[in-house]
Coordinates of C-alpha atoms and ligand atoms in Angstrom, one line a residue:
M1 CA 0.0 -0.1 -0.1
G2 CA 3.1 2.3 0.8
A3 CA 3.2 5.7 2.8
Q4 CA -0.6 7.6 2.8
T5 CA -0.6 10.2 5.7
L6 CA 1.6 12.6 6.5
E7 CA 2.4 11.1 9.5
D8 CA 3.6 7.8 7.2
W9 CA 5.8 10.1 5.1
E10 CA 7.5 11.5 8.3
K11 CA 8.1 8.7 10.1
M12 CA 9.7 7.0 6.7
R13 CA 12.0 10.3 6.5
D14 CA 13.0 9.6 10.4
D15 CA 13.7 6.1 9.0
L16 CA 15.7 7.1 6.0
T17 CA 19.4 6.5 5.4
F18 CA 20.8 8.6 2.3
R19 CA 23.2 7.2 -0.4
N20 CA 25.4 10.4 -0.4
Q21 CA 28.7 9.3 -2.4
A22 CA 29.6 9.1 -6.1
F23 CA 29.1 6.0 -7.9
I24 CA 32.0 5.1 -9.9
D25 CA 32.5 1.9 -12.2
G26 CA 29.8 -0.1 -10.2
K27 CA 30.6 1.2 -6.6
Y28 CA 30.0 3.9 -4.3
T29 CA 33.1 6.2 -3.5
D30 CA 33.8 9.3 -1.7
A31 CA 35.2 11.9 -4.0
A32 CA 39.0 11.7 -4.6
S33 CA 39.7 15.2 -2.6
G34 CA 37.4 13.7 0.1
E35 CA 35.5 17.0 -0.1
T36 CA 31.5 17.1 0.9
F37 CA 29.0 19.4 0.7
E38 CA 25.9 19.8 2.8
C39 CA 22.6 19.0 1.3
V40 CA 19.6 20.9 2.8
S41 CA 16.2 20.4 2.5
P42 CA 14.0 23.8 1.5
I43 CA 10.9 22.2 3.5
D44 CA 12.4 23.0 7.0
G45 CA 15.8 24.0 6.6
R46 CA 17.2 20.8 8.1
V47 CA 20.7 19.2 7.0
L48 CA 20.0 15.8 5.3
T49 CA 23.4 14.6 4.5
Q50 CA 26.7 15.4 3.5
V51 CA 27.3 14.6 -0.3
A52 CA 30.6 14.0 -2.2
A53 CA 32.1 16.6 -4.0
C54 CA 33.4 15.4 -6.9
D55 CA 35.9 17.5 -9.4
V56 CA 38.8 16.5 -12.0
E57 CA 39.8 14.0 -10.9
D58 CA 36.6 11.9 -10.2
V59 CA 35.3 13.1 -13.9
N60 CA 38.5 11.3 -14.9
R61 CA 38.0 8.0 -13.1
A62 CA 34.3 7.8 -14.3
V63 CA 34.9 8.4 -17.8
G64 CA 37.8 6.2 -17.9
A65 CA 35.5 3.4 -16.3
A66 CA 32.8 4.5 -18.9
R67 CA 35.5 4.4 -21.7
K68 CA 36.7 0.9 -20.7
V69 CA 33.4 -1.2 -20.2
F70 CA 32.4 0.4 -23.7
D71 CA 35.6 -0.4 -25.4
A72 CA 35.0 -4.0 -24.1
G73 CA 31.5 -4.1 -25.5
S74 CA 29.5 -5.5 -22.6
W75 CA 26.7 -3.2 -23.2
S76 CA 27.5 -1.3 -26.6
E77 CA 27.5 -4.4 -28.0
E78 CA 25.0 -6.2 -26.2
S79 CA 22.1 -6.8 -28.1
P80 CA 19.1 -4.7 -28.3
A81 CA 16.7 -7.5 -26.9
V82 CA 18.9 -7.9 -23.8
R83 CA 19.4 -4.0 -23.6
K84 CA 15.5 -3.7 -23.4
K85 CA 15.1 -6.7 -20.7
V86 CA 17.3 -4.6 -18.2
L87 CA 15.9 -1.2 -19.1
L88 CA 12.1 -2.7 -18.5
K89 CA 13.8 -4.3 -15.3
L90 CA 15.0 -1.1 -14.3
A91 CA 11.7 0.5 -14.8
Q92 CA 10.2 -2.1 -12.5
L93 CA 12.5 -1.2 -9.5
I94 CA 11.9 2.3 -9.9
L95 CA 8.1 1.9 -9.6
G96 CA 8.9 -1.0 -6.5
N97 CA 10.4 1.9 -4.7
A98 CA 8.7 4.8 -6.0
D99 CA 7.7 5.7 -2.0
E100 CA 11.4 6.1 -1.0
L101 CA 12.9 7.8 -4.4
A102 CA 9.7 10.0 -4.3
L103 CA 10.5 10.8 -0.7
L104 CA 14.0 11.8 -1.2
E105 CA 12.9 14.1 -4.2
T106 CA 10.5 15.7 -2.1
L107 CA 13.1 15.9 0.9
D108 CA 15.7 17.5 -1.3
M109 CA 14.0 20.1 -3.4
G110 CA 10.6 20.7 -1.7
K111 CA 7.7 19.5 -4.4
P112 CA 4.6 17.8 -3.0
I113 CA 5.3 14.5 -2.4
S114 CA 1.9 13.7 -4.3
L115 CA 3.3 15.0 -7.5
A116 CA 7.0 13.5 -6.9
K117 CA 5.1 9.7 -6.6
T118 CA 2.6 10.2 -9.5
V119 CA 4.3 12.8 -11.8
D120 CA 8.4 12.3 -11.3
M121 CA 8.8 8.7 -10.5
T122 CA 5.9 7.3 -13.1
G123 CA 7.5 9.5 -15.5
V124 CA 11.0 7.9 -14.8
A125 CA 10.0 4.7 -15.0
N126 CA 8.0 5.3 -18.2
S127 CA 10.9 6.7 -19.8
F128 CA 13.2 3.4 -19.0
Q129 CA 9.9 1.4 -20.2
W130 CA 9.5 3.5 -23.0
Y131 CA 12.8 3.4 -24.8
G132 CA 13.3 -0.3 -23.5
E133 CA 10.7 -1.3 -25.4
A134 CA 11.7 0.7 -28.5
I135 CA 15.2 -0.5 -28.8
D136 CA 14.5 -3.6 -30.4
K137 CA 11.8 -2.6 -32.7
I138 CA 14.4 0.1 -35.0
Y139 CA 15.4 -0.9 -38.0
D140 CA 18.6 0.6 -40.0
E141 CA 18.7 1.6 -43.5
I142 CA 19.9 0.5 -47.1
A143 CA 21.0 3.3 -49.7
P144 CA 19.5 3.6 -53.1
T145 CA 22.6 3.0 -54.8
D146 CA 22.8 1.2 -57.9
K147 CA 23.4 -2.3 -58.4
S148 CA 27.0 -2.3 -58.5
G149 CA 27.1 -1.6 -54.9
L150 CA 25.1 -2.3 -51.2
G151 CA 25.0 0.9 -48.9
L152 CA 24.3 0.4 -45.4
I153 CA 23.3 3.0 -43.2
T154 CA 23.5 1.9 -39.5
R155 CA 23.4 3.5 -36.3
E156 CA 26.1 3.0 -33.6
P157 CA 26.3 4.6 -30.2
L158 CA 28.8 7.7 -29.8
G159 CA 30.3 5.9 -26.8
V160 CA 30.7 8.0 -23.4
V161 CA 28.1 10.6 -22.8
G162 CA 27.7 13.1 -20.2
A163 CA 24.2 14.3 -18.8
V164 CA 24.2 17.4 -16.7
V165 CA 20.9 18.3 -15.2
P166 CA 19.0 20.7 -13.1
W167 CA 17.0 20.6 -9.9
N168 CA 13.6 21.0 -10.8
F169 CA 12.7 17.5 -11.7
P170 CA 15.8 15.9 -10.8
L171 CA 15.2 12.5 -11.7
L172 CA 13.1 13.0 -14.3
M173 CA 15.2 15.4 -16.3
A174 CA 17.9 12.6 -15.9
A175 CA 15.9 9.6 -17.1
W176 CA 14.6 11.3 -20.1
K177 CA 18.4 11.8 -21.1
I178 CA 20.2 8.5 -19.8
A179 CA 17.0 6.2 -20.9
P180 CA 17.7 7.1 -24.9
M181 CA 21.7 7.2 -24.0
L182 CA 21.6 3.4 -22.5
A183 CA 19.1 2.2 -24.7
A184 CA 21.3 3.1 -27.6
G185 CA 24.3 1.4 -26.1
N186 CA 25.9 4.2 -24.5
S187 CA 28.3 4.9 -21.3
V188 CA 27.1 7.6 -19.3
V189 CA 28.5 9.8 -16.6
L190 CA 25.5 11.9 -14.8
K191 CA 26.0 14.8 -12.5
P192 CA 22.8 16.0 -10.9
A193 CA 22.2 19.6 -9.4
E194 CA 23.7 20.5 -6.3
Q195 CA 20.6 21.3 -5.3
S196 CA 19.1 17.5 -5.8
P197 CA 21.5 14.9 -5.7
L198 CA 20.1 12.1 -3.9
T199 CA 17.4 10.3 -6.4
A200 CA 20.5 9.9 -8.7
I201 CA 22.9 8.6 -6.6
R202 CA 19.8 6.1 -5.5
L203 CA 19.2 5.5 -9.1
A204 CA 22.9 3.8 -9.6
E205 CA 22.5 1.0 -7.5
L206 CA 18.9 0.3 -8.8
A207 CA 20.7 0.2 -12.3
I208 CA 23.0 -2.1 -11.1
E209 CA 20.5 -4.5 -9.8
A210 CA 18.5 -4.2 -13.1
G211 CA 21.3 -5.7 -14.4
L212 CA 23.5 -2.8 -16.5
P213 CA 27.2 -3.5 -16.3
E214 CA 29.4 -1.8 -14.2
G215 CA 30.8 1.2 -15.5
V216 CA 27.9 2.0 -17.7
L217 CA 26.5 4.3 -15.8
N218 CA 28.1 6.6 -13.5
V219 CA 27.1 9.7 -11.3
L220 CA 29.2 12.4 -10.1
P221 CA 27.3 14.5 -7.7
G222 CA 29.1 18.3 -7.3
F223 CA 29.1 21.6 -8.5
G224 CA 28.7 22.9 -11.9
E225 CA 31.9 25.0 -12.0
T226 CA 34.1 21.7 -11.0
A227 CA 32.5 18.6 -11.9
G228 CA 30.4 19.9 -14.5
Q229 CA 32.8 22.2 -16.3
A230 CA 35.4 19.1 -16.2
I231 CA 32.8 17.0 -18.0
G232 CA 32.4 19.6 -20.4
R233 CA 36.0 20.0 -21.1
H234 CA 37.0 16.4 -21.1
M235 CA 39.0 15.0 -24.3
D236 CA 37.2 11.5 -24.2
V237 CA 33.7 12.4 -24.0
D238 CA 31.7 12.1 -26.8
A239 CA 28.7 14.3 -26.2
I240 CA 26.8 16.2 -23.7
S241 CA 23.6 16.4 -22.9
F242 CA 22.6 19.1 -20.7
T243 CA 19.4 20.7 -19.1
G244 CA 19.6 23.9 -17.0
S245 CA 19.9 27.5 -18.0
T246 CA 20.6 29.2 -21.1
E247 CA 23.8 30.9 -19.4
V248 CA 25.1 27.5 -18.3
G249 CA 23.9 25.9 -22.0
K250 CA 26.6 28.5 -23.5
Y251 CA 29.4 27.5 -21.7
F252 CA 28.9 23.9 -22.9
L253 CA 29.3 25.4 -26.3
K254 CA 32.2 27.0 -25.2
Y255 CA 33.7 23.9 -23.6
A256 CA 33.1 21.5 -26.8
G257 CA 34.9 24.4 -28.7
D258 CA 37.2 24.6 -26.5
S259 CA 38.2 20.5 -26.2
N260 CA 37.3 17.7 -28.4
M261 CA 33.9 19.3 -30.6
K262 CA 31.6 16.8 -28.3
V263 CA 28.4 16.8 -29.7
V264 CA 26.2 19.3 -27.2
S265 CA 22.5 19.3 -26.8
L266 CA 20.6 21.8 -25.2
E267 CA 17.5 21.9 -23.1
C268 CA 17.2 25.4 -21.6
G269 CA 15.0 28.3 -20.5
G270 CA 11.7 29.2 -21.6
K271 CA 9.2 32.6 -21.1
S272 CA 6.0 30.5 -22.8
P273 CA 3.3 32.4 -24.0
N274 CA -0.2 31.2 -23.3
I275 CA -2.8 32.9 -25.8
V276 CA -6.4 33.1 -24.8
F277 CA -8.8 34.0 -27.2
G278 CA -12.5 35.3 -26.1
D279 CA -13.6 32.6 -28.4
A280 CA -11.5 29.7 -26.4
P281 CA -13.7 26.7 -26.1
N282 CA -14.0 26.6 -22.2
L283 CA -12.5 29.7 -20.0
D284 CA -12.8 27.8 -16.9
A285 CA -10.6 24.7 -18.3
A286 CA -8.4 27.6 -19.7
A287 CA -8.1 29.6 -16.4
Q288 CA -7.9 26.5 -14.5
Q289 CA -4.4 25.1 -16.9
A290 CA -3.4 28.9 -16.9
G291 CA -3.2 28.8 -13.4
M292 CA -1.8 25.2 -12.8
S293 CA 1.0 25.9 -15.6
I294 CA 2.7 28.7 -13.8
F295 CA 2.1 27.3 -10.4
F296 CA 3.1 23.9 -10.9
N297 CA 6.2 23.1 -9.2
S298 CA 6.0 26.4 -7.7
G299 CA 6.7 27.7 -11.2
Q300 CA 10.1 26.0 -11.6
V301 CA 9.1 24.3 -14.8
C302 CA 10.9 25.2 -17.8
V303 CA 7.6 25.5 -19.9
A304 CA 5.7 27.2 -17.3
S305 CA 3.2 29.5 -19.3
S306 CA 5.1 32.4 -17.6
R307 CA 3.3 35.1 -19.7
L308 CA -0.5 35.3 -20.1
L309 CA -1.7 37.1 -23.0
V310 CA -5.4 37.5 -22.5
Q311 CA -7.6 39.1 -25.6
E312 CA -8.5 42.7 -24.2
D313 CA -12.4 42.3 -23.8
I314 CA -12.2 39.1 -21.8
K315 CA -9.1 40.1 -19.7
D316 CA -11.0 41.1 -16.4
E317 CA -13.2 38.0 -16.3
F318 CA -10.3 35.8 -17.2
L319 CA -8.0 37.2 -14.5
E320 CA -10.5 36.5 -11.8
K321 CA -10.5 32.7 -12.9
V322 CA -6.7 32.8 -12.8
K323 CA -6.6 34.3 -9.3
A324 CA -8.9 31.6 -7.9
V325 CA -6.4 28.6 -8.9
G326 CA -4.0 30.9 -7.2
Q327 CA -5.6 31.2 -3.8
F328 CA -6.4 27.5 -3.9
M329 CA -2.9 26.7 -4.6
Q330 CA -1.3 28.2 -1.4
P331 CA 2.2 26.3 -0.3
N332 CA 2.0 24.0 2.3
N333 CA 4.1 21.2 4.2
P334 CA 5.2 18.9 0.8
L335 CA 5.1 15.8 3.0
D336 CA 1.2 16.2 3.5
P337 CA -0.1 14.3 0.6
S338 CA -2.9 16.9 0.4
T339 CA -0.3 20.0 -0.7
M340 CA -0.5 20.9 -4.2
M341 CA 2.1 23.8 -4.1
G342 CA 5.3 23.0 -2.1
S343 CA 8.7 25.0 -1.4
M344 CA 11.3 26.7 -3.5
V345 CA 14.4 24.5 -3.9
D346 CA 16.5 26.9 -2.0
K347 CA 17.0 30.4 -0.2
T348 CA 18.7 31.6 -3.3
Q349 CA 16.0 30.8 -5.5
T350 CA 13.4 32.1 -2.8
E351 CA 15.7 35.7 -3.3
R352 CA 15.9 35.6 -6.7
V353 CA 11.9 35.2 -7.3
L354 CA 11.4 38.1 -4.7
G355 CA 13.8 39.9 -6.4
Y356 CA 11.9 39.4 -9.5
I357 CA 8.6 40.7 -7.7
E358 CA 10.2 43.9 -6.4
A359 CA 11.4 44.6 -10.1
G360 CA 7.9 44.2 -11.6
E361 CA 6.5 46.6 -9.0
K362 CA 9.3 49.1 -9.7
E363 CA 8.6 49.1 -13.2
G364 CA 4.7 49.8 -12.9
A365 CA 3.1 46.2 -12.9
K366 CA 0.4 45.7 -10.6
V367 CA 0.4 42.8 -7.9
S368 CA -3.4 41.3 -8.0
L369 CA -2.5 38.4 -6.0
G370 CA 0.1 37.4 -3.4
G371 CA 3.8 38.3 -4.1
K372 CA 5.0 37.3 -0.8
Q373 CA 7.1 34.8 1.0
V374 CA 5.1 33.0 3.5
R375 CA 5.7 30.1 6.0
Q376 CA 8.8 31.4 7.3
N377 CA 8.5 29.9 11.0
S378 CA 9.0 26.4 8.8
G379 CA 12.3 27.2 8.4
G380 CA 11.7 26.5 4.7
E381 CA 11.5 28.3 1.4
Y382 CA 8.0 29.5 0.4
I383 CA 6.2 31.8 -1.8
E384 CA 2.9 32.3 -2.5
P385 CA 1.2 32.1 -6.3
T386 CA 1.9 35.5 -7.6
I387 CA -0.1 37.5 -10.6
F388 CA 0.9 40.6 -12.3
D389 CA -1.5 42.6 -13.9
N390 CA -0.7 45.6 -16.5
V391 CA 2.4 43.9 -17.9
K392 CA 4.4 45.3 -20.9
N393 CA 6.4 42.9 -23.2
D394 CA 9.6 45.0 -22.7
M395 CA 9.6 44.6 -19.0
K396 CA 12.1 42.5 -17.1
I397 CA 9.4 39.9 -15.6
A398 CA 7.9 39.7 -19.3
Q399 CA 11.6 38.8 -20.7
E400 CA 13.8 36.9 -18.1
E401 CA 12.8 33.8 -16.6
I402 CA 11.6 33.8 -13.3
F403 CA 11.7 30.1 -12.4
G404 CA 9.4 31.2 -9.7
P405 CA 5.3 31.0 -9.1
V406 CA 5.0 34.4 -11.0
L407 CA 2.6 35.2 -13.5
S408 CA 2.7 38.1 -15.9
T409 CA -0.6 39.2 -17.6
L410 CA -0.6 41.2 -20.8
T411 CA -3.5 41.9 -23.3
F412 CA -3.7 41.9 -27.1
K413 CA -6.3 43.2 -30.0
D414 CA -5.9 40.5 -32.8
P415 CA -4.0 37.4 -33.6
E416 CA -1.3 39.7 -35.3
E417 CA -0.4 41.6 -32.1
A418 CA -0.8 38.2 -29.8
V419 CA 1.8 36.7 -32.4
K420 CA 3.8 39.7 -32.4
I421 CA 4.3 40.2 -28.3
A422 CA 4.4 36.2 -28.1
N423 CA 7.5 36.1 -30.5
D424 CA 9.3 39.1 -29.0
S425 CA 11.3 36.8 -26.4
I426 CA 15.0 35.5 -26.6
Y427 CA 13.2 32.0 -26.2
G428 CA 11.2 29.7 -27.8
L429 CA 10.5 26.3 -25.8
Q430 CA 6.5 26.4 -25.9
A431 CA 3.7 28.3 -26.3
C432 CA 0.1 27.7 -25.9
L433 CA -3.2 28.9 -27.4
W434 CA -6.8 29.0 -26.7
T435 CA -9.5 29.5 -29.1
N436 CA -12.4 27.5 -31.0
D437 CA -11.6 28.8 -34.5
L438 CA -9.4 25.7 -36.2
T439 CA -8.1 27.9 -38.8
K440 CA -7.1 30.6 -36.6
A441 CA -5.5 28.2 -34.6
H442 CA -3.2 26.5 -37.3
K443 CA -2.4 29.7 -38.8
I444 CA -1.2 31.0 -35.4
A445 CA 0.7 27.9 -34.7
R446 CA 2.9 28.1 -37.9
K447 CA 3.8 31.5 -36.7
L448 CA 4.6 30.7 -33.2
R449 CA 8.8 30.5 -33.1
A450 CA 8.5 27.7 -30.4
G451 CA 9.4 24.0 -30.3
T452 CA 5.9 22.6 -28.8
V453 CA 2.9 24.5 -29.7
N454 CA -0.1 23.6 -27.5
I455 CA -3.5 24.0 -28.7
N456 CA -6.4 24.3 -26.2
N457 CA -4.5 22.7 -23.5
T458 CA -0.9 23.7 -21.7
N459 CA 0.6 20.1 -21.0
G460 CA 1.6 19.0 -24.4
G461 CA 1.7 15.3 -25.6
G462 CA 4.2 14.0 -23.1
N463 CA 7.1 11.9 -23.8
V464 CA 5.8 10.4 -26.9
M465 CA 6.5 13.9 -28.8
P466 CA 9.7 15.7 -29.3
F467 CA 10.8 17.8 -26.4
G468 CA 13.0 21.1 -26.8
G469 CA 13.3 24.8 -28.0
Y470 CA 13.9 27.0 -30.7
K471 CA 16.1 30.1 -30.3
Q472 CA 17.8 30.3 -27.0
S473 CA 15.6 27.6 -25.7
G474 CA 18.2 25.2 -26.7
I475 CA 19.3 22.6 -29.4
G476 CA 18.0 19.0 -29.8
R477 CA 15.2 17.5 -28.7
D478 CA 14.2 14.9 -26.1
G479 CA 11.3 12.8 -25.8
S480 CA 10.1 10.3 -28.6
L481 CA 12.3 8.4 -30.9
H482 CA 14.1 11.7 -31.9
A483 CA 15.9 11.8 -28.8
L484 CA 17.8 8.6 -30.2
E485 CA 19.6 10.9 -32.9
K486 CA 21.2 12.7 -30.2
Y487 CA 23.1 9.4 -28.7
T488 CA 23.8 7.6 -31.9
Q489 CA 26.2 8.5 -35.0
L490 CA 25.1 7.1 -38.8
K491 CA 27.8 5.2 -40.5
S492 CA 28.0 4.5 -44.1
T493 CA 29.1 1.1 -45.1
Y494 CA 29.4 0.7 -48.8
I495 CA 30.5 -2.5 -50.2
H496 CA 31.5 -2.7 -53.9
L497 CA 29.5 -5.9 -55.6
G498 CA 31.1 -5.2 -59.2
Ligands
NAP1 P1 21.6 25.6 -14.1 O1 22.3 26.6 -13.0 O2 22.2 26.0 -15.7 O3 22.7 24.3 -13.6 C1 22.0 23.0 -14.3 C2 23.3 22.1 -14.1 O4 24.3 23.1 -14.6 C3 23.2 22.0 -12.6 O5 23.7 20.4 -12.7 C4 24.8 22.8 -12.5 O6 25.4 22.5 -11.5 C5 25.5 22.9 -13.6 N1 26.2 23.7 -13.7 C6 26.1 24.9 -13.5 N2 27.1 25.9 -13.7 C7 27.7 25.4 -14.5 C8 29.1 25.6 -15.3 N3 29.8 26.5 -15.3 N4 29.7 24.4 -15.8 C9 29.1 23.4 -16.0 N5 28.1 22.8 -15.4 C10 27.3 24.0 -14.7 O7 20.1 25.5 -13.7 P2 19.2 25.2 -12.6 O8 19.2 26.4 -11.8 O9 19.8 24.0 -12.0 O10 17.8 25.4 -13.4 C11 17.1 26.1 -13.4 C12 17.1 26.1 -15.2 O11 17.0 25.0 -15.7 C13 16.3 27.2 -15.7 O12 16.7 28.3 -16.7 C14 15.0 26.2 -16.5 O13 14.3 26.9 -17.7 C15 16.3 25.3 -17.2 N6 15.3 23.8 -17.5 C16 15.2 23.5 -18.6 C17 14.2 22.7 -19.4 C18 14.3 22.3 -20.5 O14 14.1 21.0 -20.7 N7 14.4 22.8 -21.6 C19 13.9 21.8 -18.1 C20 14.3 22.1 -16.9 C21 14.8 23.2 -16.3 P3 25.4 23.0 -10.3 O15 23.8 22.5 -9.3 O16 26.5 22.5 -9.1 O17 25.1 24.5 -10.1
MG2 MG1 22.2 25.4 -10.2

């Protein structure tokens, strides 16, 4: 049955032991330097454990182990049917340990326990299952040469690939990357964010239990500037897949240019517009999703619909409906299963978000809901759902990614103006629009410069569709079979037949 109540989760927390070391070549180990860092829970400020702080030497060890097993072929040359079995077993183990993994995630970064279980861990298991099931059903190609030859076009794993991931969906973002990486036969070096290393560290031993050969998956907790940079600059890492901020994404392009030209794929930030026309099929549903999209996970979501573009004549009516969603989503103890909104990831993020709220007010936008830090006596980091009205698109709060529960409301007159405002951003991860008019919807969808366009919803089709950004939201796509393109390369083998 598993944990059900706040008391169950608190008891489970009190009995929990934390894995806190690096995982290299199939074994838990301290950082070579012996250094550690504090892992603090944003729920109440308590120190959970001390975690190994990896650096260059640890990256060298992990890449060495990953290369050795790749060259030995025990995973890279294993049949797709066997790789499938291991990934399916891993998916099962994740579901079997979902309570523990969800609890680690919640304690580590403050998301509500119910969502950690249903959204994150279900999604993680699904990723391994999906790519496991897919990998023995993909065929290579024969080229249309003339009869004097035979042209084989085959896909091969890249080799040693690095994954550097953020803290907002710690294990889910890792799984989106390592599931297709492993399915394709690569060896992996994963660096979780410093704010949320616990689930990735635990995943490593589940992978071994599932039958993954030692050295194929290595996990290196540590800081971006040290461990992250060392992976980015390593001469024997063939590719890097990064999810995080646009600023750090650009560093990885530089690291690749300075080192070995490794393949770089980036999933970066967003400032997603959500365009609501007066002829939306259901304004209540539109308002419900507009609110959920920005307040879910305390707004720490790359696709969060952070810019609400409402057609002028329905703005007041619509905003009242969105405010009701915000009022309902008040932050509470993340370990309480009824909690819809938890904490921010840490103090730094709280201060960043409060700074943006102040900037919005200074620039003349009007706070029409929330705006304050709450639950301070918990010792944790909580911010109210916040809605700004009277926002202009050139304001800081409409241009920069806040990564918090802060919604900017703007208005437009007609489709042309809506598209102009929507595209006036350095980002292009997602855009949503609500209308009953199919022709209008298709015409606008074509003009929106975003990797995903959602019509009459804000959630998209899930992991069966490619996910990633236009413009400075990134390079490459996670999700779907297209993700495999990032972790394989094509080989052309031409046989002369005469
Ligand atoms: P971040 O600061 O860019 O960090 C992401 C990862 O990069 C972390 O593991 C981080 O390590 C590492 N890193 C930081 N500085 C580095 C450096 N100089 N060299 C190498 N690695 C470095 O992002 P975040 O604050 O964790 O997450 C929030 C951002 O992620 C937002 O901008 C959000 O939009 C984006 N995001 C995008 C997607 C997407 O799919 N497009 C999904 C989720 C989040 P440390 O933790 O040690 O700093
Ligand atoms: Mg960070």
